[in-house]
mmCIF file of C-alpha atoms and ligand atoms in Angstrom:
data_model
loop_
_atom_site.group_PDB
_atom_site.id
_atom_site.type_symbol
_atom_site.label_atom_id
_atom_site.label_comp_id
_atom_site.label_asym_id
_atom_site.label_seq_id
_atom_site.Cartn_x
_atom_site.Cartn_y
_atom_site.Cartn_z
ATOM 1 C CA UNK A 802 19.358 20.595 13.269
ATOM 2 C CA UNK A 803 18.620 24.104 12.199
ATOM 3 C CA UNK A 804 17.757 27.220 14.145
ATOM 4 C CA UNK A 805 14.402 28.929 13.969
ATOM 5 C CA UNK A 806 10.926 28.383 15.223
ATOM 6 C CA UNK A 807 9.227 25.010 15.007
ATOM 7 C CA UNK A 808 5.842 26.700 14.557
ATOM 8 C CA UNK A 809 2.726 25.839 16.461
ATOM 9 C CA UNK A 810 1.954 22.348 15.113
ATOM 10 C CA UNK A 811 2.834 18.959 16.479
ATOM 11 C CA UNK A 812 6.359 17.644 16.241
ATOM 12 C CA UNK A 813 5.691 14.917 13.693
ATOM 13 C CA UNK A 814 7.360 11.546 14.062
ATOM 14 C CA UNK A 815 9.006 11.539 10.638
ATOM 15 C CA UNK A 816 9.102 13.924 7.695
ATOM 16 C CA UNK A 817 10.606 12.996 4.320
ATOM 17 C CA UNK A 818 13.709 14.983 3.412
ATOM 18 C CA UNK A 819 13.488 17.315 0.390
ATOM 19 C CA UNK A 820 16.761 17.377 -1.486
ATOM 20 C CA UNK A 821 17.957 20.274 -3.636
ATOM 21 C CA UNK A 822 17.769 19.390 -7.312
ATOM 22 C CA UNK A 823 14.880 16.924 -7.089
ATOM 23 C CA UNK A 824 12.512 19.077 -9.133
ATOM 24 C CA UNK A 825 15.152 19.882 -11.750
ATOM 25 C CA UNK A 826 15.936 16.188 -12.108
ATOM 26 C CA UNK A 827 12.244 15.311 -12.450
ATOM 27 C CA UNK A 828 11.789 18.046 -15.014
ATOM 28 C CA UNK A 829 14.656 16.620 -17.056
ATOM 29 C CA UNK A 830 13.071 13.165 -17.067
ATOM 30 C CA UNK A 831 9.612 14.437 -17.967
ATOM 31 C CA UNK A 832 11.001 16.500 -20.867
ATOM 32 C CA UNK A 833 12.974 13.546 -22.180
ATOM 33 C CA UNK A 834 11.636 10.519 -24.013
ATOM 34 C CA UNK A 835 12.954 8.163 -21.369
ATOM 35 C CA UNK A 836 11.064 7.725 -18.106
ATOM 36 C CA UNK A 837 11.149 3.915 -17.913
ATOM 37 C CA UNK A 838 13.930 2.245 -15.957
ATOM 38 C CA UNK A 839 17.694 2.144 -16.408
ATOM 39 C CA UNK A 840 18.316 5.621 -17.822
ATOM 40 C CA UNK A 841 20.837 8.284 -16.811
ATOM 41 C CA UNK A 842 19.481 8.863 -13.297
ATOM 42 C CA UNK A 843 19.442 5.158 -12.516
ATOM 43 C CA UNK A 844 23.082 5.008 -13.631
ATOM 44 C CA UNK A 845 24.007 8.034 -11.531
ATOM 45 C CA UNK A 846 22.129 6.911 -8.402
ATOM 46 C CA UNK A 847 23.654 3.451 -8.742
ATOM 47 C CA UNK A 848 27.162 4.921 -8.923
ATOM 48 C CA UNK A 849 26.479 7.037 -5.834
ATOM 49 C CA UNK A 850 25.240 3.962 -3.968
ATOM 50 C CA UNK A 851 28.366 2.023 -4.907
ATOM 51 C CA UNK A 852 30.391 4.891 -3.499
ATOM 52 C CA UNK A 853 28.394 5.141 -0.246
ATOM 53 C CA UNK A 854 28.205 1.396 0.404
ATOM 54 C CA UNK A 855 31.419 0.178 -1.186
ATOM 55 C CA UNK A 856 29.428 -2.649 -2.794
ATOM 56 C CA UNK A 857 30.794 -3.987 -6.065
ATOM 57 C CA UNK A 858 27.385 -4.547 -7.628
ATOM 58 C CA UNK A 859 24.259 -2.489 -7.031
ATOM 59 C CA UNK A 860 20.876 -2.832 -8.732
ATOM 60 C CA UNK A 861 18.159 -0.275 -8.058
ATOM 61 C CA UNK A 862 14.818 -1.907 -7.299
ATOM 62 C CA UNK A 863 11.263 -0.783 -6.731
ATOM 63 C CA UNK A 864 11.530 -1.491 -2.985
ATOM 64 C CA UNK A 865 13.535 -3.203 -0.263
ATOM 65 C CA UNK A 866 10.809 -5.841 -0.207
ATOM 66 C CA UNK A 867 11.527 -6.563 -3.870
ATOM 67 C CA UNK A 868 15.286 -6.638 -3.263
ATOM 68 C CA UNK A 869 14.654 -9.275 -0.581
ATOM 69 C CA UNK A 870 12.414 -11.209 -2.996
ATOM 70 C CA UNK A 871 15.201 -11.126 -5.580
ATOM 71 C CA UNK A 872 17.608 -12.576 -3.008
ATOM 72 C CA UNK A 873 15.146 -15.408 -2.339
ATOM 73 C CA UNK A 874 14.858 -16.123 -6.076
ATOM 74 C CA UNK A 875 18.630 -16.031 -6.525
ATOM 75 C CA UNK A 876 18.969 -18.598 -3.735
ATOM 76 C CA UNK A 877 16.269 -20.762 -5.387
ATOM 77 C CA UNK A 878 14.315 -20.994 -2.150
ATOM 78 C CA UNK A 879 11.380 -23.347 -2.326
ATOM 79 C CA UNK A 880 9.071 -25.597 -0.299
ATOM 80 C CA UNK A 881 10.916 -27.453 2.456
ATOM 81 C CA UNK A 882 13.632 -24.803 2.699
ATOM 82 C CA UNK A 883 14.025 -22.750 5.856
ATOM 83 C CA UNK A 884 15.439 -19.286 6.469
ATOM 84 C CA UNK A 885 16.327 -18.111 9.969
ATOM 85 C CA UNK A 886 15.466 -14.465 10.655
ATOM 86 C CA UNK A 887 14.858 -12.185 13.626
ATOM 87 C CA UNK A 888 11.293 -12.093 14.914
ATOM 88 C CA UNK A 889 11.737 -8.375 15.601
ATOM 89 C CA UNK A 890 11.818 -6.980 12.075
ATOM 90 C CA UNK A 891 9.623 -5.702 9.278
ATOM 91 C CA UNK A 892 7.291 -8.298 7.651
ATOM 92 C CA UNK A 893 9.034 -8.039 4.244
ATOM 93 C CA UNK A 894 11.888 -10.203 5.513
ATOM 94 C CA UNK A 895 9.318 -12.964 6.028
ATOM 95 C CA UNK A 896 7.131 -12.361 2.964
ATOM 96 C CA UNK A 897 10.233 -12.693 0.761
ATOM 97 C CA UNK A 898 10.564 -16.235 2.165
ATOM 98 C CA UNK A 899 6.922 -17.332 2.126
ATOM 99 C CA UNK A 900 6.291 -16.073 -1.426
ATOM 100 C CA UNK A 901 8.807 -18.766 -2.481
ATOM 101 C CA UNK A 902 6.947 -21.391 -0.456
ATOM 102 C CA UNK A 903 9.812 -21.624 2.058
ATOM 103 C CA UNK A 904 9.491 -21.435 5.846
ATOM 104 C CA UNK A 905 10.626 -18.555 8.045
ATOM 105 C CA UNK A 906 12.149 -19.722 11.341
ATOM 106 C CA UNK A 907 12.142 -16.965 13.915
ATOM 107 C CA UNK A 908 15.009 -16.190 16.294
ATOM 108 C CA UNK A 909 15.094 -14.003 19.380
ATOM 109 C CA UNK A 910 16.993 -10.751 19.835
ATOM 110 C CA UNK A 911 19.787 -9.328 21.922
ATOM 111 C CA UNK A 912 17.957 -6.851 24.174
ATOM 112 C CA UNK A 913 20.942 -4.482 24.155
ATOM 113 C CA UNK A 914 20.461 -3.722 20.457
ATOM 114 C CA UNK A 915 17.210 -5.255 19.217
ATOM 115 C CA UNK A 916 19.339 -7.206 16.727
ATOM 116 C CA UNK A 917 19.096 -10.938 16.210
ATOM 117 C CA UNK A 918 20.888 -12.988 18.878
ATOM 118 C CA UNK A 919 23.435 -15.348 17.261
ATOM 119 C CA UNK A 920 22.825 -17.989 19.940
ATOM 120 C CA UNK A 921 19.143 -18.033 19.119
ATOM 121 C CA UNK A 922 20.035 -18.284 15.417
ATOM 122 C CA UNK A 923 22.334 -21.256 16.113
ATOM 123 C CA UNK A 924 19.477 -22.942 17.933
ATOM 124 C CA UNK A 925 17.116 -22.412 14.980
ATOM 125 C CA UNK A 926 19.466 -23.735 12.271
ATOM 126 C CA UNK A 927 18.673 -27.193 10.864
ATOM 127 C CA UNK A 928 19.843 -29.216 7.866
ATOM 128 C CA UNK A 929 17.052 -27.464 5.923
ATOM 129 C CA UNK A 930 18.376 -23.952 6.613
ATOM 130 C CA UNK A 931 19.203 -22.269 3.287
ATOM 131 C CA UNK A 932 19.955 -18.738 4.490
ATOM 132 C CA UNK A 933 20.249 -16.501 7.530
ATOM 133 C CA UNK A 934 18.483 -13.174 7.177
ATOM 134 C CA UNK A 935 19.670 -10.353 9.419
ATOM 135 C CA UNK A 936 18.537 -6.781 9.997
ATOM 136 C CA UNK A 937 20.609 -3.970 11.528
ATOM 137 C CA UNK A 938 18.091 -2.368 13.864
ATOM 138 C CA UNK A 939 18.250 1.409 13.769
ATOM 139 C CA UNK A 940 21.425 1.116 11.695
ATOM 140 C CA UNK A 941 23.394 -0.386 14.598
ATOM 141 C CA UNK A 942 25.229 -3.410 13.208
ATOM 142 C CA UNK A 943 24.131 -6.888 14.200
ATOM 143 C CA UNK A 944 26.884 -9.249 15.392
ATOM 144 C CA UNK A 945 28.059 -10.236 11.921
ATOM 145 C CA UNK A 946 31.184 -12.045 13.155
ATOM 146 C CA UNK A 947 29.141 -14.412 15.298
ATOM 147 C CA UNK A 948 26.577 -14.924 12.516
ATOM 148 C CA UNK A 949 29.322 -15.665 9.980
ATOM 149 C CA UNK A 950 30.794 -18.212 12.375
ATOM 150 C CA UNK A 951 27.458 -20.041 12.232
ATOM 151 C CA UNK A 952 26.861 -19.593 8.507
ATOM 152 C CA UNK A 953 30.249 -20.117 6.920
ATOM 153 C CA UNK A 954 31.035 -23.708 8.037
ATOM 154 C CA UNK A 955 27.589 -24.729 6.783
ATOM 155 C CA UNK A 956 27.905 -22.839 3.507
ATOM 156 C CA UNK A 957 24.772 -20.829 4.293
ATOM 157 C CA UNK A 958 24.580 -17.327 2.770
ATOM 158 C CA UNK A 959 23.659 -14.285 4.861
ATOM 159 C CA UNK A 960 21.091 -11.771 3.611
ATOM 160 C CA UNK A 961 21.430 -8.309 5.163
ATOM 161 C CA UNK A 962 18.223 -6.298 5.344
ATOM 162 C CA UNK A 963 19.981 -2.945 5.551
ATOM 163 C CA UNK A 964 16.864 -0.774 5.232
ATOM 164 C CA UNK A 965 17.933 1.145 8.353
ATOM 165 C CA UNK A 966 21.662 1.083 7.929
ATOM 166 C CA UNK A 967 22.748 2.943 4.772
ATOM 167 C CA UNK A 968 26.176 4.394 5.546
ATOM 168 C CA UNK A 969 26.584 2.403 8.769
ATOM 169 C CA UNK A 970 29.971 0.869 9.569
ATOM 170 C CA UNK A 971 31.009 -1.894 11.959
ATOM 171 C CA UNK A 972 34.685 -2.561 12.671
ATOM 172 C CA UNK A 973 35.612 -0.903 9.384
ATOM 173 C CA UNK A 974 33.108 -2.984 7.369
ATOM 174 C CA UNK A 975 30.226 -1.230 5.684
ATOM 175 C CA UNK A 976 26.730 -2.510 6.371
ATOM 176 C CA UNK A 977 25.036 -4.223 3.458
ATOM 177 C CA UNK A 978 28.304 -5.557 2.022
ATOM 178 C CA UNK A 979 29.123 -8.441 4.370
ATOM 179 C CA UNK A 980 26.376 -10.875 3.422
ATOM 180 C CA UNK A 981 25.915 -12.366 -0.040
ATOM 181 C CA UNK A 982 23.171 -9.748 -0.460
ATOM 182 C CA UNK A 983 22.291 -6.407 1.087
ATOM 183 C CA UNK A 984 18.822 -4.892 0.679
ATOM 184 C CA UNK A 985 18.252 -1.135 0.930
ATOM 185 C CA UNK A 986 14.958 0.748 1.210
ATOM 186 C CA UNK A 987 14.165 4.184 -0.173
ATOM 187 C CA UNK A 988 10.662 4.345 1.270
ATOM 188 C CA UNK A 989 9.906 7.871 2.406
ATOM 189 C CA UNK A 990 10.313 6.957 6.086
ATOM 190 C CA UNK A 991 13.976 6.087 5.487
ATOM 191 C CA UNK A 992 17.026 8.371 5.716
ATOM 192 C CA UNK A 993 17.202 8.626 1.902
ATOM 193 C CA UNK A 994 14.066 8.154 -0.157
ATOM 194 C CA UNK A 995 12.301 8.417 -3.505
ATOM 195 C CA UNK A 996 8.768 7.748 -2.295
ATOM 196 C CA UNK A 997 9.064 4.018 -2.817
ATOM 197 C CA UNK A 998 12.312 2.409 -3.895
ATOM 198 C CA UNK A 999 15.135 0.112 -2.988
ATOM 199 C CA UNK A 1000 18.354 -1.528 -4.055
ATOM 200 C CA UNK A 1001 19.976 -4.925 -4.023
ATOM 201 C CA UNK A 1002 23.682 -4.973 -3.171
ATOM 202 C CA UNK A 1003 25.297 -8.125 -4.553
ATOM 203 C CA UNK A 1004 28.493 -9.084 -2.789
ATOM 204 C CA UNK A 1005 29.014 -12.485 -4.379
ATOM 205 C CA UNK A 1006 29.960 -12.445 -8.080
ATOM 206 C CA UNK A 1007 28.147 -15.702 -8.751
ATOM 207 C CA UNK A 1008 24.758 -14.011 -8.469
ATOM 208 C CA UNK A 1009 25.342 -10.901 -10.564
ATOM 209 C CA UNK A 1010 24.401 -12.089 -14.056
ATOM 210 C CA UNK A 1011 21.235 -13.852 -12.964
ATOM 211 C CA UNK A 1012 20.185 -10.924 -10.741
ATOM 212 C CA UNK A 1013 20.128 -8.639 -13.798
ATOM 213 C CA UNK A 1014 17.884 -11.109 -15.595
ATOM 214 C CA UNK A 1015 15.494 -11.619 -12.684
ATOM 215 C CA UNK A 1016 15.146 -7.841 -12.294
ATOM 216 C CA UNK A 1017 14.290 -7.376 -16.008
ATOM 217 C CA UNK A 1018 11.301 -9.733 -16.378
ATOM 218 C CA UNK A 1019 13.504 -12.762 -16.834
ATOM 219 C CA UNK A 1020 15.193 -11.297 -19.929
ATOM 220 C CA UNK A 1021 18.802 -10.430 -20.804
ATOM 221 C CA UNK A 1022 17.780 -6.895 -21.704
ATOM 222 C CA UNK A 1023 20.495 -5.440 -19.428
ATOM 223 C CA UNK A 1024 23.164 -7.230 -21.464
ATOM 224 C CA UNK A 1025 21.458 -6.056 -24.664
ATOM 225 C CA UNK A 1026 21.513 -2.408 -23.456
ATOM 226 C CA UNK A 1027 25.264 -2.728 -22.878
ATOM 227 C CA UNK A 1028 25.675 -4.040 -26.428
ATOM 228 C CA UNK A 1029 26.823 -7.478 -25.224
ATOM 229 C CA UNK A 1030 24.109 -9.290 -27.205
ATOM 230 C CA UNK A 1031 22.316 -8.110 -30.356
ATOM 231 C CA UNK A 1032 18.799 -9.041 -29.210
ATOM 232 C CA UNK A 1033 17.240 -9.955 -25.908
ATOM 233 C CA UNK A 1034 14.933 -12.818 -25.013
ATOM 234 C CA UNK A 1035 13.361 -14.711 -22.149
ATOM 235 C CA UNK A 1036 16.131 -16.418 -20.164
ATOM 236 C CA UNK A 1037 14.854 -17.292 -16.710
ATOM 237 C CA UNK A 1038 12.213 -16.701 -14.056
ATOM 238 C CA UNK A 1039 11.907 -13.084 -13.054
ATOM 239 C CA UNK A 1040 9.703 -10.102 -12.480
ATOM 240 C CA UNK A 1041 9.733 -6.336 -12.989
ATOM 241 C CA UNK A 1042 11.904 -5.023 -10.191
ATOM 242 C CA UNK A 1043 13.400 -1.932 -11.816
ATOM 243 C CA UNK A 1044 12.217 1.549 -10.819
ATOM 244 C CA UNK A 1045 11.299 4.217 -13.349
ATOM 245 C CA UNK A 1046 13.622 7.119 -14.053
ATOM 246 C CA UNK A 1047 11.187 9.373 -12.166
ATOM 247 C CA UNK A 1048 12.008 7.558 -8.941
ATOM 248 C CA UNK A 1049 15.690 7.375 -9.794
ATOM 249 C CA UNK A 1050 15.752 11.139 -10.484
ATOM 250 C CA UNK A 1051 14.553 11.885 -6.952
ATOM 251 C CA UNK A 1052 16.842 9.253 -5.464
ATOM 252 C CA UNK A 1053 19.858 10.672 -7.286
ATOM 253 C CA UNK A 1054 19.244 14.121 -5.791
ATOM 254 C CA UNK A 1055 18.763 12.604 -2.323
ATOM 255 C CA UNK A 1056 21.967 10.584 -2.533
ATOM 256 C CA UNK A 1057 23.849 13.712 -3.603
ATOM 257 C CA UNK A 1058 22.718 15.216 -0.284
ATOM 258 C CA UNK A 1059 23.544 12.098 1.751
ATOM 259 C CA UNK A 1060 26.289 13.659 3.883
ATOM 260 C CA UNK A 1061 24.072 16.576 4.834
ATOM 261 C CA UNK A 1062 21.141 14.270 5.655
ATOM 262 C CA UNK A 1063 23.350 12.144 7.870
ATOM 263 C CA UNK A 1064 24.972 15.126 9.594
ATOM 264 C CA UNK A 1065 21.572 16.576 10.462
ATOM 265 C CA UNK A 1066 20.150 13.257 11.663
ATOM 266 C CA UNK A 1067 23.213 12.579 13.804
ATOM 267 C CA UNK A 1068 22.888 16.011 15.412
ATOM 268 C CA UNK A 1069 19.353 15.126 16.538
ATOM 269 C CA UNK A 1070 20.444 11.659 17.713
ATOM 270 C CA UNK A 1071 23.368 13.130 19.667
ATOM 271 C CA UNK A 1072 21.111 15.790 21.240
ATOM 272 C CA UNK A 1073 18.752 13.059 22.459
ATOM 273 C CA UNK A 1074 21.605 10.920 23.805
ATOM 274 C CA UNK A 1075 23.160 13.866 25.664
ATOM 275 C CA UNK A 1076 19.872 15.374 26.819
ATOM 276 C CA UNK A 1077 18.290 12.186 28.157
ATOM 277 C CA UNK A 1078 21.205 10.332 29.781
ATOM 278 C CA UNK A 1079 20.641 11.711 33.294
ATOM 279 C CA UNK A 1080 16.855 11.394 33.151
ATOM 280 C CA UNK A 1081 17.132 7.795 31.885
ATOM 281 C CA UNK A 1082 19.622 6.872 34.611
ATOM 282 C CA UNK A 1083 17.365 8.248 37.319
ATOM 283 C CA UNK A 1084 14.276 6.411 36.105
ATOM 284 C CA UNK A 1085 15.520 2.981 35.082
ATOM 285 C CA UNK A 1086 15.129 3.715 31.380
ATOM 286 C CA UNK A 1087 17.531 2.083 28.907
ATOM 287 C CA UNK A 1088 18.614 4.182 25.936
ATOM 288 C CA UNK A 1089 19.715 3.269 22.440
ATOM 289 C CA UNK A 1090 23.461 2.926 22.202
ATOM 290 C CA UNK A 1091 26.094 1.756 19.767
ATOM 291 C CA UNK A 1092 29.190 -0.187 20.797
ATOM 292 C CA UNK A 1093 32.624 1.387 20.237
ATOM 293 C CA UNK A 1094 33.932 1.003 16.687
ATOM 294 C CA UNK A 1095 30.419 1.073 15.400
ATOM 295 C CA UNK A 1096 29.149 3.926 13.295
ATOM 296 C CA UNK A 1097 25.366 3.832 13.229
ATOM 297 C CA UNK A 1098 23.180 5.529 10.623
ATOM 298 C CA UNK A 1099 21.013 7.639 12.974
ATOM 299 C CA UNK A 1100 17.942 6.054 11.438
ATOM 300 C CA UNK A 1101 16.017 6.112 14.713
ATOM 301 C CA UNK A 1102 16.375 6.825 18.426
ATOM 302 C CA UNK A 1103 14.588 4.765 21.037
ATOM 303 C CA UNK A 1104 14.060 4.433 24.776
ATOM 304 C CA UNK A 1105 13.229 1.228 26.643
ATOM 305 C CA UNK A 1106 10.868 2.061 29.490
ATOM 306 C CA UNK A 1107 10.833 -0.114 32.617
ATOM 307 C CA UNK A 1108 7.415 -1.655 31.869
ATOM 308 C CA UNK A 1109 4.777 -1.809 29.134
ATOM 309 C CA UNK A 1110 2.454 0.563 31.061
ATOM 310 C CA UNK A 1111 5.281 3.126 31.118
ATOM 311 C CA UNK A 1112 5.693 2.782 27.341
ATOM 312 C CA UNK A 1113 2.001 3.439 26.780
ATOM 313 C CA UNK A 1114 1.984 6.292 29.282
ATOM 314 C CA UNK A 1115 5.032 8.010 27.741
ATOM 315 C CA UNK A 1116 3.533 7.887 24.231
ATOM 316 C CA UNK A 1117 0.294 9.432 25.612
ATOM 317 C CA UNK A 1118 2.229 11.987 27.695
ATOM 318 C CA UNK A 1119 4.158 13.125 24.609
ATOM 319 C CA UNK A 1120 1.048 13.186 22.434
ATOM 320 C CA UNK A 1121 -0.654 15.497 24.924
ATOM 321 C CA UNK A 1122 2.352 17.823 24.491
ATOM 322 C CA UNK A 1123 2.174 17.737 20.699
ATOM 323 C CA UNK A 1124 5.047 15.267 20.239
ATOM 324 C CA UNK A 1125 4.430 12.168 18.142
ATOM 325 C CA UNK A 1126 6.351 9.148 19.400
ATOM 326 C CA UNK A 1127 5.889 5.550 18.290
ATOM 327 C CA UNK A 1128 6.338 1.933 19.302
ATOM 328 C CA UNK A 1129 7.779 -0.531 16.788
ATOM 329 C CA UNK A 1130 7.490 -3.985 15.204
ATOM 330 C CA UNK A 1131 5.033 -6.490 16.571
ATOM 331 C CA UNK A 1132 7.231 -9.617 16.694
ATOM 332 C CA UNK A 1133 6.599 -11.672 13.568
ATOM 333 C CA UNK A 1134 6.319 -14.994 15.418
ATOM 334 C CA UNK A 1135 3.226 -13.732 17.255
ATOM 335 C CA UNK A 1136 1.595 -11.991 14.248
ATOM 336 C CA UNK A 1137 -1.245 -13.794 12.404
ATOM 337 C CA UNK A 1138 0.858 -14.668 9.344
ATOM 338 C CA UNK A 1139 3.835 -15.621 11.486
ATOM 339 C CA UNK A 1140 1.692 -18.156 13.306
ATOM 340 C CA UNK A 1141 0.393 -19.499 9.997
ATOM 341 C CA UNK A 1142 3.624 -19.682 7.978
ATOM 342 C CA UNK A 1143 6.494 -19.647 10.443
ATOM 343 C CA UNK A 1144 8.175 -21.707 13.088
ATOM 344 C CA UNK A 1145 10.122 -20.929 16.230
ATOM 345 C CA UNK A 1146 12.222 -23.082 18.489
ATOM 346 C CA UNK A 1147 10.934 -21.629 21.758
ATOM 347 C CA UNK A 1148 8.925 -18.607 22.952
ATOM 348 C CA UNK A 1149 10.862 -15.490 21.996
ATOM 349 C CA UNK A 1150 10.447 -13.564 25.219
ATOM 350 C CA UNK A 1151 13.199 -11.003 24.757
ATOM 351 C CA UNK A 1152 11.722 -9.672 21.515
ATOM 352 C CA UNK A 1153 8.252 -9.551 23.066
ATOM 353 C CA UNK A 1154 9.555 -7.545 25.988
ATOM 354 C CA UNK A 1155 11.631 -5.252 23.741
ATOM 355 C CA UNK A 1156 8.474 -4.490 21.755
ATOM 356 C CA UNK A 1157 6.494 -3.836 24.942
ATOM 357 C CA UNK A 1158 9.019 -1.359 26.364
ATOM 358 C CA UNK A 1159 10.176 0.524 23.268
ATOM 359 C CA UNK A 1160 9.361 4.140 22.371
ATOM 360 C CA UNK A 1161 10.842 5.803 19.291
ATOM 361 C CA UNK A 1162 11.246 9.587 19.336
ATOM 362 C CA UNK A 1163 10.781 11.880 16.318
ATOM 363 C CA UNK A 1164 13.893 11.899 14.140
ATOM 364 C CA UNK A 1165 14.270 13.448 10.706
ATOM 365 C CA UNK A 1166 16.807 15.602 8.935
ATOM 366 C CA UNK A 1167 14.812 18.845 8.967
ATOM 367 C CA UNK A 1168 14.101 19.037 12.721
ATOM 368 C CA UNK A 1169 14.731 22.452 14.271
ATOM 369 C CA UNK A 1170 16.510 23.017 17.574
ATOM 370 C CA UNK A 1171 13.169 24.141 19.021
ATOM 371 C CA UNK A 1172 11.506 20.887 17.972
ATOM 372 C CA UNK A 1173 14.288 18.824 19.519
ATOM 373 C CA UNK A 1174 13.935 20.844 22.740
ATOM 374 C CA UNK A 1175 10.191 20.183 22.790
ATOM 375 C CA UNK A 1176 10.848 16.457 22.556
ATOM 376 C CA UNK A 1177 13.502 16.585 25.282
ATOM 377 C CA UNK A 1178 11.269 18.641 27.607
ATOM 378 C CA UNK A 1179 8.374 16.298 26.962
ATOM 379 C CA UNK A 1180 10.381 13.199 27.824
ATOM 380 C CA UNK A 1181 12.104 14.731 30.851
ATOM 381 C CA UNK A 1182 8.784 15.826 32.332
ATOM 382 C CA UNK A 1183 7.651 12.171 32.374
ATOM 383 C CA UNK A 1184 8.061 9.898 35.374
ATOM 384 C CA UNK A 1185 7.782 6.127 34.908
ATOM 385 C CA UNK A 1186 5.666 4.510 37.618
HETATM 386 C C1 PLP B 807 11.156 -0.191 5.514
HETATM 387 C C2 PLP B 807 11.688 -1.555 5.732
HETATM 388 C C3 PLP B 807 11.481 -2.586 4.807
HETATM 389 C C4 PLP B 807 10.610 -2.430 3.611
HETATM 390 O O1 PLP B 807 11.101 -1.503 2.739
HETATM 391 P P1 PLP B 807 10.267 -1.152 1.401
HETATM 392 O O2 PLP B 807 11.251 -0.380 0.603
HETATM 393 O O3 PLP B 807 9.092 -0.360 1.838
HETATM 394 O O4 PLP B 807 9.897 -2.435 0.766
HETATM 395 C C5 PLP B 807 12.083 -3.811 5.038
HETATM 396 N N1 PLP B 807 12.818 -4.027 6.126
HETATM 397 C C6 PLP B 807 13.022 -3.073 7.050
HETATM 398 C C7 PLP B 807 13.872 -3.372 8.240
HETATM 399 C C8 PLP B 807 12.450 -1.815 6.891
HETATM 400 O O5 PLP B 807 12.638 -0.872 7.824
#
């Protein structure tokens, strides 16, 4: 948070961070003869991501959605295959499965975190299950130990959609590096962004060589650029998943400012947690929390109101006070495409109720103290029915 006046306008829900050095980096790319992918800024941003995540292999992509699609291709998913995933997540986790002709099987959540419930996952696993896809909601780690206990004996890989969790840690393990794959997003609603962008973290050596080929239109151009082969050619299926140097230039500047971004976001998160604890306790409101030993990424802050009418009323109450709050994911199993393409073992009531009760408060790295106070005052002046 910073001091100063928030001005007269609304407190917006999210505002993309502007990192020092972005314009200089862009200028360098535009003045060079190299703005296609895999230039100096891609190399630099990739090195920074390896440092932040601890992942051995990182490939920048055009989006998190594309990183998830790459994981599906690397696992050779196809018709008849199933992937178990949380119903409470972003649609990309499911589109990455259905674009391969495979079937998403939806699991319910743990209402304490919004993360997938391992027991529900165990119930959804069949002999056709080829992967378990997990998302760390708000950057609070899902129960990876319990999920690994399900996956490992069956030889099923885990895909971590870590769009929320860059920099998050659970029991000393960094998010995005526990599954075979981790997928990051650099969409401009995320902690670190370049407009649109992403990355695939590869934590299993076996997939590295083929991932490079899939990302580069099915060619071994990456090997060629390293001088390992003297010409490149079509090797495999693939697509164009590499971002231009323009995106990488912005991303590199953002990643250089990662510690500052995270410090500022955590200050807002901590101010909400401290400022709303008493009010929440008095009114039967549950607040976002992270278990001990768990370092979350301060990607979002949410409240769970007692009932759906309270959720709607709080969003309207805040809007009337110039504060933009938001609900979140419509569970995939009940969405039109989820009904068409997916399967579930039983009604997923906990996710439905989580969706109905949840309100996310504004959270971004540039929020002023005055803006945070406006949010706190707005929430504390609300009484659930
Ligand atoms: C934002 C987001 C995505 C999609 O990211 P893109 O980079 O826009 O493709 C996927 N999963 C989750 C959990 C997200 O929050």
